[in-house]
PDB file of C-alpha atoms in Angstrom:
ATOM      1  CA  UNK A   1     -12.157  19.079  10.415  1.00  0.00           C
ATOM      2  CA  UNK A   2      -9.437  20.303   8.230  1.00  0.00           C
ATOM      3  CA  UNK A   3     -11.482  23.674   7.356  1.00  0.00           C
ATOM      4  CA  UNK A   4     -12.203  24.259  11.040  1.00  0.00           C
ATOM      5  CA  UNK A   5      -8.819  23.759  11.908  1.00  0.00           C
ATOM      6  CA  UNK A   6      -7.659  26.379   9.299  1.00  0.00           C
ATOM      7  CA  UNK A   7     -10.961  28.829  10.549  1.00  0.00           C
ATOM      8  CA  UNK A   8     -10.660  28.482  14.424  1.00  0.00           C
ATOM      9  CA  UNK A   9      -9.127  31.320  16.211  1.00  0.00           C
ATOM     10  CA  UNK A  10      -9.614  30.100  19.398  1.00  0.00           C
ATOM     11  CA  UNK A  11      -6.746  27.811  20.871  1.00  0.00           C
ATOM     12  CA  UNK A  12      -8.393  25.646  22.396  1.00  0.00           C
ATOM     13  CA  UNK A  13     -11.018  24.861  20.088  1.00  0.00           C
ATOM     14  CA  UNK A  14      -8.033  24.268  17.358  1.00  0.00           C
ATOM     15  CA  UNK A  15      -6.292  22.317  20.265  1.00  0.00           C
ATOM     16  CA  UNK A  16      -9.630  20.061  20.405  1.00  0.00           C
ATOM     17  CA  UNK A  17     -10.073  19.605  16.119  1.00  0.00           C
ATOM     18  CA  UNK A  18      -6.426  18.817  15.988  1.00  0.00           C
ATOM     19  CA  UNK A  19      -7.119  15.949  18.550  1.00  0.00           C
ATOM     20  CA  UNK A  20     -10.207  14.850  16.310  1.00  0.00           C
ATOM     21  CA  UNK A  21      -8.358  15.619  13.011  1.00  0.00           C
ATOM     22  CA  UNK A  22      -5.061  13.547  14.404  1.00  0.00           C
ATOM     23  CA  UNK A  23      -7.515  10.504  15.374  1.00  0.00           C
ATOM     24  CA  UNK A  24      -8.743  10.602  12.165  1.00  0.00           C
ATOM     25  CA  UNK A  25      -5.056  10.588  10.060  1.00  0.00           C
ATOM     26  CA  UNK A  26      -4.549   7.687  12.230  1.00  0.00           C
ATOM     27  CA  UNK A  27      -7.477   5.569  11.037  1.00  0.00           C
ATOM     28  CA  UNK A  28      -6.250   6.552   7.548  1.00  0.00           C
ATOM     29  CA  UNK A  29      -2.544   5.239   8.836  1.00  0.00           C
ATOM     30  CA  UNK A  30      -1.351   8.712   7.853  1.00  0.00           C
ATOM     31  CA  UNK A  31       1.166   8.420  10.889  1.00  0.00           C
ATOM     32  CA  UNK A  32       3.085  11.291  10.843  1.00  0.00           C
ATOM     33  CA  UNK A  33       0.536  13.937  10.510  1.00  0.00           C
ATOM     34  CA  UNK A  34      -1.362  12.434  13.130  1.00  0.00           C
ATOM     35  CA  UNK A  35       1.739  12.487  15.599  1.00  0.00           C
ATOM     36  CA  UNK A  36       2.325  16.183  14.450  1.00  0.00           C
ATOM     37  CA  UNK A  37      -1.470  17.229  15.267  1.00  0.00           C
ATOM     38  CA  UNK A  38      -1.859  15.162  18.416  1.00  0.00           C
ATOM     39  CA  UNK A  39       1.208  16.255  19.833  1.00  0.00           C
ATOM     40  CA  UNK A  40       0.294  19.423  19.310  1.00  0.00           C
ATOM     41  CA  UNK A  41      -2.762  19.402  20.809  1.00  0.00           C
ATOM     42  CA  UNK A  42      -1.617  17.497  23.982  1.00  0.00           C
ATOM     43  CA  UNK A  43       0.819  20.577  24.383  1.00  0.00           C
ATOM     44  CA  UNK A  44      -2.074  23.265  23.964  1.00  0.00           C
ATOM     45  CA  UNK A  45      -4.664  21.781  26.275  1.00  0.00           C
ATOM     46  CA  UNK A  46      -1.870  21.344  28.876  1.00  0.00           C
ATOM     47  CA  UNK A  47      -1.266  24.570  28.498  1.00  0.00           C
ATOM     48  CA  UNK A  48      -4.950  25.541  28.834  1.00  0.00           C
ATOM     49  CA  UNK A  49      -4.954  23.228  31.903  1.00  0.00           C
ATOM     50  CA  UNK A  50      -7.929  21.240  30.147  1.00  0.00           C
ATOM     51  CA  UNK A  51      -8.102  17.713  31.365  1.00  0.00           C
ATOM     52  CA  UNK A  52     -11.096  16.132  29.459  1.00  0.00           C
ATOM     53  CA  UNK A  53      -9.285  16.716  26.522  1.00  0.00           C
ATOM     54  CA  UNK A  54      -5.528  16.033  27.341  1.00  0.00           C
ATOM     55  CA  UNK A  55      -7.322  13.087  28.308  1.00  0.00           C
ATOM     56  CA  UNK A  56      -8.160  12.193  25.162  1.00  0.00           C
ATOM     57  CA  UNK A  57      -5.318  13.392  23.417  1.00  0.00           C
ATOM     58  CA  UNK A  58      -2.753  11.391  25.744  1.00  0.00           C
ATOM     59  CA  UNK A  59      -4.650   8.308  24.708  1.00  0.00           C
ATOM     60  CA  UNK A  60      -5.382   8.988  21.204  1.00  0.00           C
ATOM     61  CA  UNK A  61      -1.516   9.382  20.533  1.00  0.00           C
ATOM     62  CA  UNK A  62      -1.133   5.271  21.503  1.00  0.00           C
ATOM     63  CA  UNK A  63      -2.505   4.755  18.521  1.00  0.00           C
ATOM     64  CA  UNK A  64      -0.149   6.020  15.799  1.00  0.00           C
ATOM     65  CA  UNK A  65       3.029   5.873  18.129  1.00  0.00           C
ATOM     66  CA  UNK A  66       1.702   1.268  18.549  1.00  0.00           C
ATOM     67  CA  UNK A  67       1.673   1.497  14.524  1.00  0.00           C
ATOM     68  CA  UNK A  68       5.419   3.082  13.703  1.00  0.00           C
ATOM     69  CA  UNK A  69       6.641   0.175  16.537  1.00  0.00           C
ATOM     70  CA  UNK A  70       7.194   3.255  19.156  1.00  0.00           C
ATOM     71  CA  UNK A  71       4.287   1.717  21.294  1.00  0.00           C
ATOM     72  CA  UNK A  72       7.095   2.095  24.793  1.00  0.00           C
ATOM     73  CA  UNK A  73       6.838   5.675  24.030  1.00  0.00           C
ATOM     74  CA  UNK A  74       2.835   5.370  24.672  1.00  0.00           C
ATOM     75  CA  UNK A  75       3.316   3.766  28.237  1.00  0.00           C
ATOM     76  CA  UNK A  76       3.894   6.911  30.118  1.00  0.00           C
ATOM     77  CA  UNK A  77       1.478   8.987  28.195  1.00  0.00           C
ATOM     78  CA  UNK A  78      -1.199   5.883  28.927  1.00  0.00           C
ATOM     79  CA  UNK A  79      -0.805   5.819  32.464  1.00  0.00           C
ATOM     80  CA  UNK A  80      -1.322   9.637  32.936  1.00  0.00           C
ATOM     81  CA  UNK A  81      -4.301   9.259  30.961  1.00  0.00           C
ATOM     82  CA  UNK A  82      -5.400   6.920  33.131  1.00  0.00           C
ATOM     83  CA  UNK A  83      -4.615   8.557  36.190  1.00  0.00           C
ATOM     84  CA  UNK A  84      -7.153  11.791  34.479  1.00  0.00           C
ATOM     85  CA  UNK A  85      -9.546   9.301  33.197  1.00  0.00           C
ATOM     86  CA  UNK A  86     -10.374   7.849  36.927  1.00  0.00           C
ATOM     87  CA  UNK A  87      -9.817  11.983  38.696  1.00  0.00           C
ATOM     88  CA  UNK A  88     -12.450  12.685  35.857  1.00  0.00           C
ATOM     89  CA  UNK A  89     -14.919   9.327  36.764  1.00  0.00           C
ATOM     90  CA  UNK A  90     -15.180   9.147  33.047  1.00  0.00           C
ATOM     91  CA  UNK A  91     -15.619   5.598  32.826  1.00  0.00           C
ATOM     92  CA  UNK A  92     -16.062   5.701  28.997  1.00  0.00           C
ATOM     93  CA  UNK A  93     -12.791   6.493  28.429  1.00  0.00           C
ATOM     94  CA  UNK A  94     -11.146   4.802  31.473  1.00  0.00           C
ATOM     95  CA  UNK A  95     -12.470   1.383  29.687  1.00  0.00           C
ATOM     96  CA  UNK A  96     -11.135   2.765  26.773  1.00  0.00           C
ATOM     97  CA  UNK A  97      -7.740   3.277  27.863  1.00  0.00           C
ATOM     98  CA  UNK A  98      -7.018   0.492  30.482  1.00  0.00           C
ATOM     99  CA  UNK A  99      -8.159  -1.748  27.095  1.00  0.00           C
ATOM    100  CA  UNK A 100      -5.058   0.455  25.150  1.00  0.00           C
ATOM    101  CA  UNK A 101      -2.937  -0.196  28.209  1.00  0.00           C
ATOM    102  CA  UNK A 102      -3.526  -4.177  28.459  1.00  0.00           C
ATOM    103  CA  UNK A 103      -2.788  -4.237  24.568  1.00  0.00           C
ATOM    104  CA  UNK A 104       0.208  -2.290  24.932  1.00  0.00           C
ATOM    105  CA  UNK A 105       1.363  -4.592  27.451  1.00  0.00           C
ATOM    106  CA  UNK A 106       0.470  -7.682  25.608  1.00  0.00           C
ATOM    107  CA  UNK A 107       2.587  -6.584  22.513  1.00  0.00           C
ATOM    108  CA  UNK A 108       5.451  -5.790  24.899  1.00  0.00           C
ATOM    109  CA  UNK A 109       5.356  -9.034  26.481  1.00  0.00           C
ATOM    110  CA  UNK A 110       4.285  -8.884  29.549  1.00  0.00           C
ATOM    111  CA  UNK A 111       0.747 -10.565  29.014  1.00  0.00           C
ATOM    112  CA  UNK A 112      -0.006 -11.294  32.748  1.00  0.00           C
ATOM    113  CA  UNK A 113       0.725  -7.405  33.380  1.00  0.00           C
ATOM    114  CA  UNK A 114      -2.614  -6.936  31.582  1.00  0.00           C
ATOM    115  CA  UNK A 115      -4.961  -8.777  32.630  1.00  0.00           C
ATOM    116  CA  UNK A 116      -5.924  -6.482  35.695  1.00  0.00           C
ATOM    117  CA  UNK A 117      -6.828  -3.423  33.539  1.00  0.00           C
ATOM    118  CA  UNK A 118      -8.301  -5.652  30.573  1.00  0.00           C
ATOM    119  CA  UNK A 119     -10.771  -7.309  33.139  1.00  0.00           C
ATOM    120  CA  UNK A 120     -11.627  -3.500  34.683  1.00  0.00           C
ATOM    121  CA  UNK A 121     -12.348  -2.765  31.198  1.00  0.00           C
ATOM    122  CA  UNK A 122     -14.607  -5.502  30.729  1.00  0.00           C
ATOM    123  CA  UNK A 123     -16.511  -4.705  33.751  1.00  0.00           C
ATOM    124  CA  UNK A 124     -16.877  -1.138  33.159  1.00  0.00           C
ATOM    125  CA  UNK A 125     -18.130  -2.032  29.785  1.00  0.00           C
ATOM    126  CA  UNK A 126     -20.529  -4.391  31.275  1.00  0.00           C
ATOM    127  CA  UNK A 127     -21.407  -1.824  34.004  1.00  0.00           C
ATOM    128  CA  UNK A 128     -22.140   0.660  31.545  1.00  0.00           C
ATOM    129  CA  UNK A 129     -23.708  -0.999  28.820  1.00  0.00           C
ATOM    130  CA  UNK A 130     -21.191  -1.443  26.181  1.00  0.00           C
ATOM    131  CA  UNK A 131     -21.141  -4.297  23.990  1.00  0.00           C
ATOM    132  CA  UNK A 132     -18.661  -3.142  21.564  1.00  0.00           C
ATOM    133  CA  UNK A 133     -16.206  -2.558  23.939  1.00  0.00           C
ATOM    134  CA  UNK A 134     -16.966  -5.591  26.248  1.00  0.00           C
ATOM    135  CA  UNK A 135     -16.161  -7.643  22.801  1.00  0.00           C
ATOM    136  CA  UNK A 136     -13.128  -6.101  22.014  1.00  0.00           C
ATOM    137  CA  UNK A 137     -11.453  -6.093  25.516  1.00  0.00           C
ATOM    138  CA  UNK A 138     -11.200  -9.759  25.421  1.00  0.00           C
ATOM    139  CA  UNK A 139     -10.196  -9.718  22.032  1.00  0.00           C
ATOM    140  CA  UNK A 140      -7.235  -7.758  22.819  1.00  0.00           C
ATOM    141  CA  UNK A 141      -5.957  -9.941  25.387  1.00  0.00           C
ATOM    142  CA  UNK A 142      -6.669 -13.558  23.261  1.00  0.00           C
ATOM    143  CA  UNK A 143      -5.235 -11.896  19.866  1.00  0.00           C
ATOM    144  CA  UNK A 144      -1.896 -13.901  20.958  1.00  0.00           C
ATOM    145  CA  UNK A 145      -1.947 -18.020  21.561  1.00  0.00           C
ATOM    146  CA  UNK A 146      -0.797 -18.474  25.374  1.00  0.00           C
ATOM    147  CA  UNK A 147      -0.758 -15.003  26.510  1.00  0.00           C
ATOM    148  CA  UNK A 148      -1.520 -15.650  30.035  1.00  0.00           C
ATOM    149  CA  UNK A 149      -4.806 -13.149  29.675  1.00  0.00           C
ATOM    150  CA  UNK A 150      -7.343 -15.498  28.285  1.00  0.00           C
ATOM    151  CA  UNK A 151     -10.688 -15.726  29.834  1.00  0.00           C
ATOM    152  CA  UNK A 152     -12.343 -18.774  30.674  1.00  0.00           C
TER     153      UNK A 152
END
């Protein structure tokens, strides 16, 4: 990813590597460079009016942001992912992000906010033949004793 990033011309190719490459320093928990890349690719496919990928770039920036404790700052940028996600019909990554969403709001403590897009996500999941994800939705929501969200 890194040599493509420094060998792309293109914008919007770089915009879509730097989304990939910033996912990727944030499963390494290198937090800061993945901030820098993702933020900068949310800003170029804006730009480029691309909504697949701010999309994905919205979303992938909860990640880092939950780690350095800044997961409030992820709210707004969730949402409007989530709004894209459902204009799209890309259920993938609507399951993917109401799942970010209800963990979000579990950590903030407001468990019983969750449950509505933890329980879409499980569906979907179901719907679409997802096991991983229909395992970790629930997950998510019983990671905390007497959350509110625990299924039965």
């Amino acid at each position: 990813l890194e040599e493509g990033l420094g060998r792309s011309e293109d914008p919007l190719v770089t915009a879509i590597l730097k989304i990939e490459s910033g996912w990727l320093h944030f499963r390494h928990q290198e937090l800061d460079r993945s901030l820098e890349l993702l933020h900068e690719a949310e800003r170029a496919v804006r730009a480029h009016d691309v909504r697949v990928w701010r999309m994905r770039a919205l979303d992938c920036l909860w990640g880092p942001l939950e780690s350095l404790g800044r997961g409030d700052e992820a709210m707004p940028l969730l949402a409007e992912a989530l709004e894209l996600a459902v204009d799209l019909r890309d259920a993938v990554w609507e399951q993917r992000i109401r799942v970010h969403l209800g963990f979000r709001m579990i950590r903030a403590g407001t468990p019983g906010r969750a449950r509505p897009y933890v329980d879409r996500a499980i569906a979907m999941a179901r719907m679409i033949g997802d096991p991983y994800m229909e395992a970790v939705a629930p997950w998510a929501t019983t990671r905390r004793q007497g959350s509110g969200c625990r299924r039965s």
